[in-house]
C-alpha positions as semicolon CSV with decimal commas, in nm:
position;residue;x (nm);y (nm);z (nm)
1;Q;4,172;-0,784;-1,191
2;N;4,198;-0,745;-1,568
3;Q;4,237;-1,061;-1,773
4;L;4,420;-0,977;-2,099
5;L;4,458;-1,333;-2,231
6;P;4,199;-1,616;-2,253
7;K;4,160;-1,797;-1,923
8;K;3,975;-2,124;-1,841
9;I;3,701;-2,062;-1,586
10;E;3,813;-2,332;-1,332
11;A;3,497;-2,311;-1,130
12;L;3,313;-2,445;-1,419
13;A;3,520;-2,771;-1,415
14;A;3,308;-2,898;-1,133
15;D;2,994;-2,874;-1,360
16;P;3,157;-2,910;-1,701
17;R;2,839;-2,927;-1,917
18;V;2,810;-2,556;-2,007
19;V;2,496;-2,522;-2,231
20;A;2,510;-2,125;-2,269
21;V;2,708;-1,820;-2,192
22;S;2,647;-1,443;-2,201
23;A;2,895;-1,163;-2,176
24;G;2,783;-0,818;-2,039
25;E;2,976;-0,495;-1,996
26;Q;3,193;-0,626;-1,708
27;H;3,050;-0,951;-1,598
28;S;2,955;-1,285;-1,753
29;L;2,706;-1,573;-1,685
30;A;2,709;-1,934;-1,783
31;I;2,432;-2,209;-1,759
32;T;2,547;-2,553;-1,671
33;A;2,342;-2,869;-1,623
34;G;2,320;-2,793;-1,257
35;A;2,354;-2,425;-1,189
36;I;2,393;-2,063;-1,317
37;W;2,744;-1,917;-1,260
38;S;2,865;-1,556;-1,266
39;W;3,211;-1,394;-1,279
40;G;3,362;-1,051;-1,360
41;F;3,288;-0,712;-1,188
42;G;3,022;-0,739;-0,918
43;G;2,931;-0,369;-0,858
44;A;2,586;-0,233;-0,931
45;G;2,418;-0,573;-0,848
46;R;2,570;-0,757;-1,145
47;L;2,660;-1,048;-0,930
48;G;2,994;-1,095;-1,117
49;H;3,112;-1,229;-0,786
50;G;3,397;-1,445;-0,891
51;D;3,323;-1,784;-1,025
52;K;3,030;-1,862;-0,812
53;K;2,696;-2,022;-0,845
54;V;2,401;-1,783;-0,843
55;E;2,234;-1,926;-0,532
56;A;1,904;-1,731;-0,573
57;L;1,834;-1,941;-0,874
58;A;1,903;-2,281;-0,713
59;G;1,619;-2,513;-0,795
60;Q;1,516;-2,320;-1,096
61;R;1,547;-2,487;-1,436
62;V;1,704;-2,181;-1,628
63;V;1,702;-2,211;-2,003
64;A;1,859;-1,880;-2,105
65;V;2,055;-1,597;-1,948
66;S;2,160;-1,247;-2,072
67;A;2,422;-1,027;-1,905
68;G;2,359;-0,655;-1,974
69;Y;2,547;-0,342;-1,878
70;D;2,434;-0,321;-1,510
71;H;2,186;-0,598;-1,496
72;S;2,125;-0,969;-1,575
73;L;1,811;-1,174;-1,687
74;A;1,746;-1,542;-1,657
75;L;1,457;-1,723;-1,812
76;A;1,321;-2,027;-1,644
77;A;1,154;-2,323;-1,823
78;D;0,831;-2,236;-1,662
79;G;0,829;-1,898;-1,832
80;A;0,924;-1,695;-1,532
81;V;1,184;-1,410;-1,587
82;W;1,431;-1,337;-1,308
83;S;1,622;-0,991;-1,316
84;W;1,890;-0,846;-1,088
85;G;2,116;-0,547;-1,103
86;Y;2,044;-0,176;-1,184
């Protein structure tokens, strides 16, 4: 659904210490103290799956994220780079 006005991401209230965000073409990512979150359009592997944690990165200490056009990247503290999407 289109969102034409600013809207608080309610799912992040459970983990309120957001340290970074990234906006892609049709999806966004956030890093909190405890997880990576995604929301927006979820086609083409973007994982814009509606205010949910990115479970595949659970247990990883992610220090940066980038949401691209059809893909996303996450950089872990140990230097590992994770990629998903097209």
